[in-house]
Amino acid sequence: MKKLVASLSAGTLVLTAFTASTTAEAQAPTRQPTSVGYGGAVSSVDPDATNIGLDVLRRGGNAVDAAVATAAALGVTEPYSAGIGGGGYFVYYNAKTHKVSTLDGRETAPATMPPNAFVDPATGAAYPFAQLVTSGVSIGVPGTLATWDKALKQWGSLSLGNALKPAAELADRGFVVDPTFRLQTLENKDRFAQVVPTAKLFLPNGDAPQVGSLFKNPELAATYKLIGQQGPSVFYRGPLAGEMAAVAKNPPKTPGATLPFFPGYLETGDLASYQVIDRKPTKVRYDGLDVYGMPPSSSGGSTVGEALNILQPQHLRQQSTTQALHTYLEASALAFADRNAYVGDPAYVDVPLKELLSRGFGVERSCLIDPQHAATKPVPAGSPDGQYSRCAQGSSVEKRPDTEGRSTTHMVAADKWGNVVSYTLTIEQTGGSGITVPGRGFLLNNELTDFSAVPNPTDPNRVEAGKRPRSSMSPTIVLRGGKPYIALGSPGGSTIITTVLQTLTNRLDRGMTLPEAIAAPRASQRNTASVTAEQAFIDRYGASLAPYGHTFTPAGAPGSSASEIGAVAALEFLPGGAILAAAEPSRRGGGAAGTAWPLK
């Protein structure tokens, strides 16, 4: 098994590898959902990735170094959720300046993409989602690698090449396949089998890798090494750019493929011109805490923030469990109505962000919550116009289908200096577009299906060339007295927002510890007639919430990956300087949380 050692050279942390005993190579690392300790912390869904981040911290790296190294490792072990073929949002607390910053690394639509790219000209209706998702037309310009590079240059101590080394080693030696990886592969087997390089990599001998087997990805290892040697320009302006554009235009389908594989619009010029954007974070005050999140193009920070403003006058901590859950569901529906009506890429849409996050607007919307009855859904959007009165009625909003994929992955990191990262990254659907770049070992995203498929001039999330599709990713950092208190986030498509909101209210208002708040069963009200919920939530609370008028729909078929909502990774700073790192105890097979120097 290979371990990492480091040395300090000219003030720069350098990671190198040496070979130790190989007798344990086929043994899966232990998954530990909680850890308390000092010296920093990392939490993610995967133990290999978490351990790589912790190694960086123990050898003198900071939170940004650890976050990028962990994220690169997730590209190896979570290839259906993240990787350099996708994008994401990076939220950072700087312990020296006491400021929170964000990086928008969201994918963009190619410059030549027309507004009707998803519309069948024969019918005027959108092509079926199942056809759009596995096609070149769904592929946006990837932003993940550029995000890593920018984060390291602004705040890190590692070079990009050194940050990628541990993940390259992991891809070379392989990781042990767990039941979640096999399940996700089988759930995508039909479409993976129709793409030549994807079938070759992820369906060896025509089947998903067996649980307990060692999955190696030498092609991805070579890609990481190439980027480490030549820098991100090889990806955005070099040979890789041409290869990505070529497969987007002409997906490498198998002879017997039945999907239409619509050609995409990605060009090398789109990759060369891609930019990560520094954005001012969203901020709301909730019970004396400062809650920071990701601004548009994400809807995460605005919707979580607005929902907290709606909940503030309700005083959840004074309510019974059933009453608090009713109030949470109603606040979420109201915030989602406003998200759908107003939030999009701010380069294309005049998003009234200040008003959406204003205390006055929150109070106006909060007044609409009936403590005894669930409102008829969908509820109308409000009017964030600066003129607020109690219980002002909203305006109607067009109902649009939700196609945001539930995959994605999230991780958090903190270091001994008090810097904190909350980072959500994705390739959208589980397995992204299903199209692997031949010989390069990574899947391309299907992020453009997050746009509304049918053009509508009033829709803030309509397809436009160069635009970033609206996202629900909600990496969040909470400060108490100007210092880090909690950092969290989750995958889950549009359920990310409700997962983060519910976890926060569980911890801050309902008396749960952070591990309890994460483990609690979830329900997601996104302004729909029925609430999407995990079966455990329905079993525990469905009967008591029914008299309010809430109805529930299971999140997915029992045993499927869709039956779970979210997969939180979080940390909390404890009195005395210790850090509690927490991850899922069972969802997605259980996460992995660790601290640099754990308490015994």
Coordinates of C-alpha atoms in Angstrom, one line a residue:
M1 CA 0.0 0.0 0.0
K2 CA 1.4 3.5 -0.8
K3 CA 1.6 6.1 1.8
L4 CA 2.4 9.8 1.5
V5 CA 5.4 11.6 2.9
A6 CA 6.1 15.3 2.7
S7 CA 8.9 17.8 3.0
L8 CA 9.0 21.5 3.2
S9 CA 11.1 23.1 0.4
A10 CA 11.3 26.8 0.0
G11 CA 8.1 27.2 2.0
T12 CA 6.2 24.9 -0.3
L13 CA 4.6 21.6 0.8
V14 CA 5.8 18.8 -1.5
L15 CA 4.1 15.4 -1.4
T16 CA 6.0 12.3 -2.6
A17 CA 5.2 8.7 -2.5
F18 CA 6.9 5.5 -1.3
T19 CA 5.9 1.9 -1.6
A20 CA 5.1 -0.1 1.6
S21 CA 3.6 -3.5 2.1
T22 CA 1.1 -4.5 -0.5
T23 CA -0.6 -7.2 1.5
A24 CA -3.6 -4.9 2.5
E25 CA -4.2 -3.5 -1.0
A26 CA -7.6 -5.4 -1.4
Q27 CA -8.9 -4.4 2.1
A28 CA -11.3 -1.5 2.2
P29 CA -10.3 1.3 4.6
T30 CA -12.5 1.7 7.7
R31 CA -15.5 4.0 7.4
Q32 CA -15.8 6.2 10.5
P33 CA -18.7 8.7 10.5
T34 CA -17.5 10.8 13.4
S35 CA -14.2 12.0 14.8
V36 CA -13.2 14.5 17.5
G37 CA -9.7 15.9 17.6
Y38 CA -7.2 18.6 16.8
G39 CA -5.0 19.8 14.0
G40 CA -7.7 20.0 11.4
A41 CA -10.4 17.8 10.0
V42 CA -11.8 16.3 6.8
S43 CA -15.2 14.8 6.0
S44 CA -16.4 13.3 2.8
V45 CA -18.4 10.3 1.5
D46 CA -15.2 8.2 1.0
P47 CA -12.5 6.9 3.4
D48 CA -9.7 6.9 0.8
A49 CA -10.4 10.5 -0.1
T50 CA -10.8 11.6 3.5
N51 CA -7.5 9.9 4.5
I52 CA -5.7 11.7 1.7
G53 CA -6.9 15.0 2.9
L54 CA -5.9 14.2 6.5
D55 CA -2.4 13.2 5.3
V56 CA -2.0 16.6 3.7
L57 CA -3.0 18.3 7.0
R58 CA -0.7 16.2 9.1
R59 CA 2.2 17.1 6.8
G60 CA 1.7 20.8 7.1
G61 CA -0.8 21.6 4.4
N62 CA -3.7 23.9 4.9
A63 CA -7.5 23.5 4.5
V64 CA -7.4 24.4 0.8
D65 CA -4.6 22.0 0.0
A66 CA -6.5 19.3 1.8
A67 CA -9.7 20.1 0.0
V68 CA -8.2 20.0 -3.4
A69 CA -6.4 16.7 -2.7
T70 CA -9.5 15.2 -1.2
A71 CA -11.6 16.4 -4.2
A72 CA -9.1 14.9 -6.7
A73 CA -9.3 11.6 -4.8
L74 CA -13.1 11.8 -5.0
G75 CA -12.7 12.0 -8.7
V76 CA -11.1 8.6 -8.5
T77 CA -13.4 6.8 -6.0
E78 CA -16.6 8.8 -6.8
P79 CA -16.3 9.0 -10.6
Y80 CA -20.1 9.0 -11.1
S81 CA -20.5 12.0 -8.9
A82 CA -17.5 14.3 -9.4
G83 CA -14.3 14.7 -11.3
I84 CA -12.5 17.1 -13.7
G85 CA -15.3 16.6 -16.3
G86 CA -17.7 18.6 -14.1
G87 CA -17.9 21.8 -11.9
G88 CA -18.8 23.0 -8.5
Y89 CA -18.8 25.7 -5.8
F90 CA -16.0 26.4 -3.3
V91 CA -16.7 28.4 -0.1
Y92 CA -13.7 29.4 2.0
Y93 CA -13.2 31.0 5.4
N94 CA -9.8 32.8 5.8
A95 CA -8.7 32.7 9.5
K96 CA -6.3 35.6 8.9
T97 CA -8.8 38.0 7.4
H98 CA -11.9 36.5 9.1
K99 CA -13.7 36.7 5.7
V100 CA -15.7 34.2 3.7
S101 CA -15.0 34.0 0.0
T102 CA -16.5 31.8 -2.8
L103 CA -15.5 30.5 -6.2
D104 CA -18.1 29.8 -8.8
G105 CA -16.7 26.9 -10.9
R106 CA -20.0 26.0 -12.4
E107 CA -20.1 24.7 -16.0
T108 CA -21.2 27.0 -18.8
A109 CA -23.2 26.5 -22.0
P110 CA -21.1 26.6 -25.1
A111 CA -21.0 29.8 -27.1
T112 CA -22.9 28.4 -30.0
M113 CA -25.6 26.6 -28.0
P114 CA -29.1 27.7 -29.3
P115 CA -32.0 28.3 -26.9
N116 CA -34.0 25.5 -28.4
A117 CA -31.2 22.9 -28.1
F118 CA -33.3 20.5 -26.1
V119 CA -36.5 20.9 -28.2
D120 CA -37.7 18.4 -30.8
P121 CA -38.5 20.5 -33.9
A122 CA -41.1 18.0 -35.0
T123 CA -43.2 18.4 -31.8
G124 CA -42.1 21.7 -30.2
A125 CA -41.7 19.7 -26.9
A126 CA -38.6 18.8 -25.1
Y127 CA -36.8 15.6 -26.0
P128 CA -37.2 13.0 -23.3
F129 CA -34.8 13.6 -20.4
A130 CA -33.4 10.0 -20.8
Q131 CA -32.3 10.9 -24.3
L132 CA -30.8 14.3 -23.4
V133 CA -28.8 13.2 -20.4
T134 CA -26.7 10.6 -22.3
S135 CA -25.7 12.9 -25.2
G136 CA -23.2 15.5 -26.3
V137 CA -25.8 18.2 -26.1
S138 CA -25.9 18.0 -22.3
I139 CA -22.2 18.6 -21.8
G140 CA -21.2 22.0 -20.4
V141 CA -17.7 23.5 -20.2
P142 CA -16.1 21.9 -17.1
G143 CA -14.9 24.1 -14.3
T144 CA -13.6 21.8 -11.6
L145 CA -9.9 21.8 -12.6
A146 CA -9.9 25.6 -13.0
T147 CA -11.5 25.8 -9.5
W148 CA -8.7 23.7 -7.9
D149 CA -6.0 25.7 -9.6
K150 CA -7.5 29.1 -8.6
A151 CA -8.2 28.0 -5.0
L152 CA -4.6 26.8 -4.6
K153 CA -3.1 29.9 -6.2
Q154 CA -5.2 32.2 -4.0
W155 CA -5.1 30.4 -0.6
G156 CA -3.2 27.2 -0.8
S157 CA 0.5 26.2 -0.3
L158 CA 0.6 23.2 -2.6
S159 CA 1.1 23.4 -6.4
L160 CA -1.7 21.9 -8.5
G161 CA 0.7 19.1 -9.5
N162 CA 1.5 18.2 -5.9
A163 CA -2.1 18.3 -4.8
L164 CA -3.0 15.8 -7.6
K165 CA -0.2 13.3 -6.7
P166 CA -2.0 11.4 -4.0
A167 CA -5.1 10.9 -6.2
A168 CA -3.0 9.8 -9.1
E169 CA -1.3 7.2 -6.8
L170 CA -4.8 6.1 -5.7
A171 CA -6.0 5.7 -9.3
D172 CA -2.9 3.6 -10.1
R173 CA -3.1 1.3 -7.1
G174 CA -6.9 1.1 -7.1
F175 CA -9.7 1.3 -4.5
V176 CA -11.9 -1.5 -3.1
V177 CA -15.3 -1.5 -4.7
D178 CA -18.1 -1.1 -2.2
P179 CA -21.9 -1.9 -2.6
T180 CA -22.7 1.7 -3.5
F181 CA -20.3 1.8 -6.4
R182 CA -21.6 -1.5 -7.8
L183 CA -25.2 -0.4 -7.3
Q184 CA -24.6 3.0 -9.1
T185 CA -22.9 1.2 -11.9
L186 CA -25.7 -1.3 -12.3
E187 CA -28.3 1.5 -12.3
N188 CA -26.5 3.0 -15.2
K189 CA -25.5 -0.2 -17.0
D190 CA -27.8 0.2 -20.0
R191 CA -26.5 3.6 -21.0
F192 CA -22.9 3.0 -20.0
A193 CA -22.9 -0.1 -22.3
Q194 CA -23.8 2.1 -25.2
V195 CA -20.6 4.2 -24.9
V196 CA -17.4 2.5 -26.0
P197 CA -14.9 4.0 -23.5
T198 CA -17.4 4.0 -20.7
A199 CA -18.2 0.3 -21.1
K200 CA -14.5 -0.5 -21.4
L201 CA -13.7 1.3 -18.1
F202 CA -16.7 0.7 -15.9
L203 CA -18.2 -2.5 -17.3
P204 CA -15.3 -4.9 -17.6
N205 CA -16.5 -8.2 -19.1
G206 CA -19.9 -6.6 -19.5
D207 CA -20.7 -6.4 -15.8
A208 CA -20.3 -3.9 -13.0
P209 CA -17.2 -4.4 -10.8
Q210 CA -17.8 -6.9 -8.0
V211 CA -17.9 -5.7 -4.4
G212 CA -14.5 -6.3 -2.8
S213 CA -12.6 -6.2 -6.1
L214 CA -9.9 -3.7 -6.7
F215 CA -10.9 -1.0 -9.3
K216 CA -7.9 0.7 -11.0
N217 CA -8.0 3.6 -13.3
P218 CA -4.6 4.0 -14.9
E219 CA -6.0 6.3 -17.6
L220 CA -7.1 8.8 -15.0
A221 CA -3.8 8.5 -13.1
A222 CA -2.0 9.4 -16.3
T223 CA -4.3 12.3 -16.9
Y224 CA -3.7 13.7 -13.4
K225 CA 0.1 13.2 -13.9
L226 CA -0.1 15.0 -17.3
I227 CA -2.0 17.9 -15.7
G228 CA 0.5 18.0 -12.8
Q229 CA 3.4 18.2 -15.2
Q230 CA 1.9 20.7 -17.7
G231 CA -0.6 22.6 -15.7
P232 CA -4.3 23.2 -16.4
S233 CA -3.6 24.7 -19.8
V234 CA -3.2 21.1 -21.1
F235 CA -6.8 20.6 -20.2
Y236 CA -8.3 23.9 -21.3
R237 CA -6.1 24.7 -24.3
G238 CA -4.1 21.6 -25.1
P239 CA -4.8 18.1 -26.4
L240 CA -7.4 17.3 -23.8
A241 CA -9.6 20.3 -24.9
G242 CA -9.7 18.9 -28.5
E243 CA -10.6 15.5 -27.3
M244 CA -13.4 16.7 -25.1
A245 CA -14.9 18.8 -27.9
A246 CA -14.6 15.9 -30.3
V247 CA -16.5 13.4 -28.1
A248 CA -19.2 16.0 -27.3
K249 CA -19.8 16.5 -31.0
N250 CA -19.6 12.8 -31.9
P251 CA -20.2 10.6 -28.8
P252 CA -18.3 7.3 -29.2
K253 CA -21.4 5.0 -29.2
T254 CA -21.3 1.2 -29.6
P255 CA -22.6 -0.4 -32.9
G256 CA -25.8 -1.5 -31.2
A257 CA -26.6 1.7 -29.4
T258 CA -30.3 2.6 -29.2
L259 CA -30.0 6.1 -27.7
P260 CA -29.9 9.0 -30.2
F261 CA -26.8 10.6 -28.7
F262 CA -27.5 14.1 -29.8
P263 CA -24.3 15.9 -30.8
G264 CA -23.2 18.8 -28.6
Y265 CA -21.9 22.3 -29.1
L266 CA -18.7 22.2 -27.1
E267 CA -15.7 23.8 -28.9
T268 CA -12.1 24.2 -27.9
G269 CA -12.7 27.9 -27.8
D270 CA -15.3 27.4 -25.0
L271 CA -12.7 25.6 -22.9
A272 CA -10.0 28.1 -23.6
S273 CA -12.2 31.0 -22.5
Y274 CA -13.6 29.4 -19.3
Q275 CA -13.2 31.5 -16.2
V276 CA -13.8 30.7 -12.5
I277 CA -15.6 33.7 -10.8
D278 CA -14.9 35.1 -7.4
R279 CA -18.2 36.0 -5.9
K280 CA -19.4 37.7 -2.7
P281 CA -21.1 35.0 -0.5
T282 CA -24.7 35.2 0.6
K283 CA -25.1 36.0 4.3
V284 CA -28.0 36.0 6.7
R285 CA -28.2 36.3 10.5
Y286 CA -30.0 33.5 12.3
D287 CA -30.3 33.4 16.0
G288 CA -27.1 35.4 16.5
L289 CA -25.1 33.3 13.9
D290 CA -23.8 34.4 10.5
V291 CA -24.7 31.9 7.8
Y292 CA -22.7 32.2 4.6
G293 CA -23.5 30.4 1.4
M294 CA -23.1 30.3 -2.4
P295 CA -24.7 33.1 -4.4
P296 CA -26.1 32.7 -7.9
S297 CA -25.4 31.0 -10.3
S298 CA -26.2 28.7 -7.4
S299 CA -29.6 29.0 -5.8
G300 CA -28.3 27.3 -2.6
G301 CA -27.2 30.3 -0.6
S302 CA -30.2 32.4 -1.5
T303 CA -32.8 29.7 -0.9
V304 CA -31.3 28.4 2.4
G305 CA -30.8 32.0 3.5
E306 CA -34.4 33.0 2.7
A307 CA -35.8 30.0 4.4
L308 CA -33.9 30.8 7.5
N309 CA -35.2 34.3 7.4
I310 CA -38.7 32.9 7.1
L311 CA -38.1 30.5 10.0
Q312 CA -36.6 33.2 12.3
P313 CA -39.9 34.7 13.4
Q314 CA -41.4 31.2 13.9
H315 CA -39.0 30.3 16.8
L316 CA -38.7 26.6 15.9
R317 CA -37.0 25.7 19.2
Q318 CA -40.1 26.6 21.1
Q319 CA -42.3 24.3 18.9
S320 CA -43.1 20.6 19.3
T321 CA -41.4 18.2 16.9
T322 CA -44.5 17.9 14.7
Q323 CA -45.1 21.6 14.7
A324 CA -41.4 22.3 13.9
L325 CA -41.4 19.9 11.0
H326 CA -44.6 21.4 9.6
T327 CA -43.1 24.9 9.8
Y328 CA -39.9 23.7 8.2
L329 CA -41.8 22.2 5.3
E330 CA -43.9 25.3 4.7
A331 CA -40.9 27.7 4.9
S332 CA -39.1 25.5 2.3
A333 CA -42.0 25.7 -0.1
L334 CA -42.1 29.5 0.1
A335 CA -38.4 29.8 -0.5
F336 CA -38.5 27.5 -3.4
A337 CA -41.3 29.5 -5.0
D338 CA -39.0 32.5 -5.0
R339 CA -36.0 30.5 -6.1
N340 CA -37.9 29.3 -9.2
A341 CA -39.2 32.7 -10.1
Y342 CA -36.1 34.8 -9.6
V343 CA -32.8 33.0 -9.5
G344 CA -30.5 32.3 -12.4
D345 CA -27.1 33.2 -13.7
P346 CA -26.6 36.9 -12.6
A347 CA -24.7 37.6 -15.9
Y348 CA -28.0 37.0 -17.7
V349 CA -30.7 37.6 -15.0
D350 CA -31.3 40.5 -12.7
V351 CA -31.5 38.5 -9.5
P352 CA -33.0 40.5 -6.6
L353 CA -30.5 38.8 -4.3
K354 CA -30.4 41.6 -1.6
E355 CA -34.2 41.6 -1.3
L356 CA -34.5 37.8 -1.4
L357 CA -32.2 37.7 1.6
S358 CA -33.6 40.8 3.4
R359 CA -35.2 40.4 6.8
G360 CA -38.3 42.3 5.7
F361 CA -39.0 39.9 2.9
G362 CA -38.5 36.9 5.1
V363 CA -41.0 38.3 7.7
E364 CA -43.5 39.0 4.9
R365 CA -43.2 35.4 3.7
S366 CA -43.2 33.9 7.2
C367 CA -46.5 35.5 7.9
L368 CA -48.1 33.3 5.3
I369 CA -47.4 30.1 7.3
D370 CA -50.6 28.8 8.8
P371 CA -49.6 27.0 12.0
Q372 CA -52.4 24.4 11.6
H373 CA -52.7 23.9 7.8
A374 CA -50.3 23.2 5.0
A375 CA -50.8 25.7 2.1
T376 CA -52.0 24.4 -1.3
K377 CA -48.9 23.8 -3.4
P378 CA -47.4 25.2 -5.5
V379 CA -47.5 28.4 -3.4
P380 CA -47.1 31.7 -5.3
A381 CA -43.8 33.5 -5.5
G382 CA -43.4 36.7 -3.4
S383 CA -42.5 40.2 -4.4
P384 CA -39.0 41.0 -3.3
D385 CA -39.4 44.7 -4.1
G386 CA -38.3 46.4 -0.9
Q387 CA -41.9 47.3 0.0
Y388 CA -43.0 44.8 2.6
S389 CA -46.2 44.3 4.7
R390 CA -47.5 41.5 6.8
C391 CA -48.9 38.6 4.9
A392 CA -48.7 40.1 1.4
Q393 CA -50.1 37.8 -1.2
G394 CA -47.7 36.4 -3.8
S395 CA -48.0 36.2 -7.6
S396 CA -48.6 33.0 -9.5
V397 CA -45.5 31.1 -10.8
E398 CA -45.3 28.7 -13.6
K399 CA -44.6 25.1 -12.5
R400 CA -41.5 23.7 -14.3
P401 CA -40.1 20.1 -14.2
D402 CA -37.2 19.5 -11.9
T403 CA -34.4 17.6 -13.8
E404 CA -31.5 18.4 -11.5
G405 CA -29.6 15.2 -10.9
R406 CA -29.3 13.8 -7.4
S407 CA -25.7 12.7 -7.6
T408 CA -22.8 15.1 -6.8
T409 CA -20.5 14.9 -3.8
H410 CA -19.6 17.2 -0.9
M411 CA -16.6 17.6 1.4
V412 CA -15.4 19.9 4.2
A413 CA -11.9 20.6 5.5
A414 CA -10.4 22.7 8.3
D415 CA -6.8 23.1 9.3
K416 CA -4.9 23.9 12.6
W417 CA -4.9 27.6 11.8
G418 CA -8.7 27.8 11.6
N419 CA -9.2 28.0 7.8
V420 CA -12.3 26.2 6.6
V421 CA -13.5 24.9 3.2
S422 CA -17.0 23.8 2.3
Y423 CA -16.9 22.4 -1.3
T424 CA -19.6 20.8 -3.4
L425 CA -18.6 19.4 -6.8
T426 CA -20.5 17.4 -9.4
I427 CA -20.9 15.9 -12.9
E428 CA -24.7 16.2 -12.4
Q429 CA -26.6 12.9 -12.9
T430 CA -25.1 9.7 -11.4
G431 CA -22.6 9.0 -14.2
G432 CA -22.9 12.4 -15.7
S433 CA -23.4 12.3 -19.5
G434 CA -22.2 8.7 -19.5
I435 CA -19.5 9.7 -21.9
T436 CA -15.9 8.9 -20.9
V437 CA -13.2 10.8 -22.7
P438 CA -11.3 8.0 -24.5
G439 CA -8.0 7.1 -22.9
R440 CA -8.4 9.8 -20.2
G441 CA -10.4 7.9 -17.5
F442 CA -13.0 10.6 -16.6
L443 CA -16.7 11.1 -17.4
L444 CA -18.0 14.4 -18.8
N445 CA -20.9 16.2 -17.1
N446 CA -24.5 16.5 -18.2
E447 CA -24.9 19.8 -16.4
L448 CA -26.8 21.6 -19.1
T449 CA -29.9 19.5 -18.4
D450 CA -30.2 21.7 -15.3
F451 CA -31.5 24.4 -17.6
S452 CA -35.3 24.5 -18.3
A453 CA -35.6 22.5 -21.5
V454 CA -38.3 24.6 -23.3
P455 CA -37.5 28.3 -24.0
N456 CA -39.5 30.8 -22.0
P457 CA -38.6 34.4 -21.9
T458 CA -39.8 34.8 -18.3
D459 CA -37.8 31.8 -17.0
P460 CA -34.5 32.9 -15.3
N461 CA -33.1 29.4 -16.0
R462 CA -33.8 29.2 -19.7
V463 CA -31.0 28.0 -22.1
E464 CA -28.7 30.8 -23.3
A465 CA -25.2 30.6 -24.9
G466 CA -22.4 31.0 -22.4
K467 CA -24.8 30.9 -19.4
R468 CA -24.3 28.9 -16.2
P469 CA -27.3 26.7 -15.4
R470 CA -29.0 27.3 -12.0
S471 CA -27.7 24.9 -9.4
S472 CA -28.9 23.9 -5.9
M473 CA -25.5 23.1 -4.5
S474 CA -25.3 24.7 -1.0
P475 CA -21.9 24.6 0.5
T476 CA -22.4 26.5 3.8
I477 CA -20.2 28.0 6.6
V478 CA -21.7 29.2 9.8
L479 CA -19.8 31.7 12.0
R480 CA -20.4 32.4 15.7
G481 CA -18.8 35.6 17.0
G482 CA -16.9 35.9 13.7
K483 CA -15.2 32.5 14.1
P484 CA -16.1 29.2 12.4
Y485 CA -18.8 27.2 14.1
I486 CA -20.3 24.7 11.5
A487 CA -19.5 23.9 7.9
L488 CA -21.7 21.6 5.9
G489 CA -23.2 20.6 2.5
S490 CA -24.6 17.7 0.6
P491 CA -25.3 16.2 -2.8
G492 CA -28.8 15.6 -3.9
G493 CA -29.9 17.9 -6.8
S494 CA -32.6 20.3 -5.6
T495 CA -32.9 18.3 -2.4
I496 CA -29.5 19.7 -1.4
I497 CA -31.2 22.9 -0.3
T498 CA -33.7 21.1 2.0
T499 CA -31.0 18.7 3.3
V500 CA -28.8 21.6 4.4
L501 CA -31.7 23.5 5.8
Q502 CA -33.1 20.5 7.7
T503 CA -29.7 19.6 9.1
L504 CA -29.1 23.2 10.3
T505 CA -32.5 23.4 12.0
N506 CA -32.0 19.9 13.5
R507 CA -28.7 21.1 15.0
L508 CA -29.6 24.7 15.9
D509 CA -33.3 24.5 16.9
R510 CA -34.2 20.9 17.7
G511 CA -31.5 20.0 20.2
M512 CA -29.7 17.4 18.2
T513 CA -26.0 16.9 18.1
L514 CA -24.4 17.3 14.7
P515 CA -24.2 13.5 14.1
E516 CA -27.8 13.2 15.2
A517 CA -28.8 16.0 12.9
I518 CA -27.1 14.3 9.9
A519 CA -28.6 10.9 10.7
A520 CA -32.2 12.0 11.1
P521 CA -34.7 11.0 8.4
R522 CA -35.3 13.6 5.7
A523 CA -38.1 15.2 3.9
S524 CA -37.9 17.7 1.0
Q525 CA -40.7 20.1 0.2
R526 CA -39.8 22.0 -3.0
N527 CA -43.2 23.7 -3.5
T528 CA -44.9 20.5 -4.8
A529 CA -48.3 19.0 -3.9
S530 CA -46.6 16.0 -2.2
V531 CA -43.5 16.1 -0.1
T532 CA -40.6 13.9 -1.2
A533 CA -39.4 12.0 1.8
E534 CA -37.3 9.0 2.9
Q535 CA -39.4 6.1 4.0
A536 CA -38.0 6.4 7.5
F537 CA -39.4 9.9 7.7
I538 CA -42.8 8.8 6.4
D539 CA -42.9 6.0 8.9
R540 CA -41.9 8.2 11.9
Y541 CA -43.8 11.5 11.1
G542 CA -46.3 10.9 8.3
A543 CA -49.2 10.1 10.5
S544 CA -48.7 13.1 12.8
L545 CA -48.2 15.5 9.9
A546 CA -51.2 14.2 7.9
P547 CA -53.8 16.3 9.9
Y548 CA -51.9 19.5 8.7
G549 CA -52.6 18.4 5.1
H550 CA -49.1 17.1 4.2
T551 CA -48.9 14.2 1.9
F552 CA -45.7 12.2 1.2
T553 CA -44.1 10.4 -1.7
P554 CA -41.2 8.0 -1.1
A555 CA -38.0 9.4 -2.5
G556 CA -37.3 6.3 -4.5
A557 CA -37.8 2.6 -4.7
P558 CA -36.5 0.7 -1.6
G559 CA -32.9 -0.3 -2.0
S560 CA -32.2 2.1 -4.9
S561 CA -29.8 5.0 -4.5
A562 CA -32.7 7.4 -5.1
S563 CA -34.4 6.2 -1.9
E564 CA -32.0 8.3 0.2
I565 CA -32.0 12.1 0.3
G566 CA -28.5 13.7 0.4
A567 CA -25.2 12.6 2.0
V568 CA -24.0 15.3 4.4
A569 CA -20.4 16.0 5.2
A570 CA -19.9 18.5 8.0
L571 CA -17.8 19.7 10.9
E572 CA -18.3 21.7 14.0
F573 CA -15.8 23.7 16.1
L574 CA -16.1 22.7 19.8
P575 CA -15.3 24.7 22.9
G576 CA -11.6 24.3 23.8
G577 CA -10.4 24.1 20.2
A578 CA -11.4 20.6 19.2
I579 CA -13.2 19.9 16.0
L580 CA -16.0 17.4 15.5
A581 CA -16.0 15.9 12.0
A582 CA -19.2 14.2 11.0
A583 CA -20.5 12.2 7.9
E584 CA -23.4 10.0 7.1
P585 CA -23.6 6.8 9.3
S586 CA -25.4 4.8 6.6
R587 CA -26.6 6.8 3.6
R588 CA -24.5 6.1 0.4
G589 CA -22.8 3.3 2.3
G590 CA -21.7 5.6 5.1
G591 CA -19.3 8.5 4.9
A592 CA -15.9 9.0 6.4
A593 CA -14.9 11.7 8.9
G594 CA -11.5 12.2 10.4
T595 CA -9.4 14.6 12.4
A596 CA -5.6 15.1 12.0
W597 CA -5.0 14.2 15.6
P598 CA -8.0 12.4 17.0
L599 CA -8.8 12.2 20.7
K600 CA -8.4 8.7 22.0

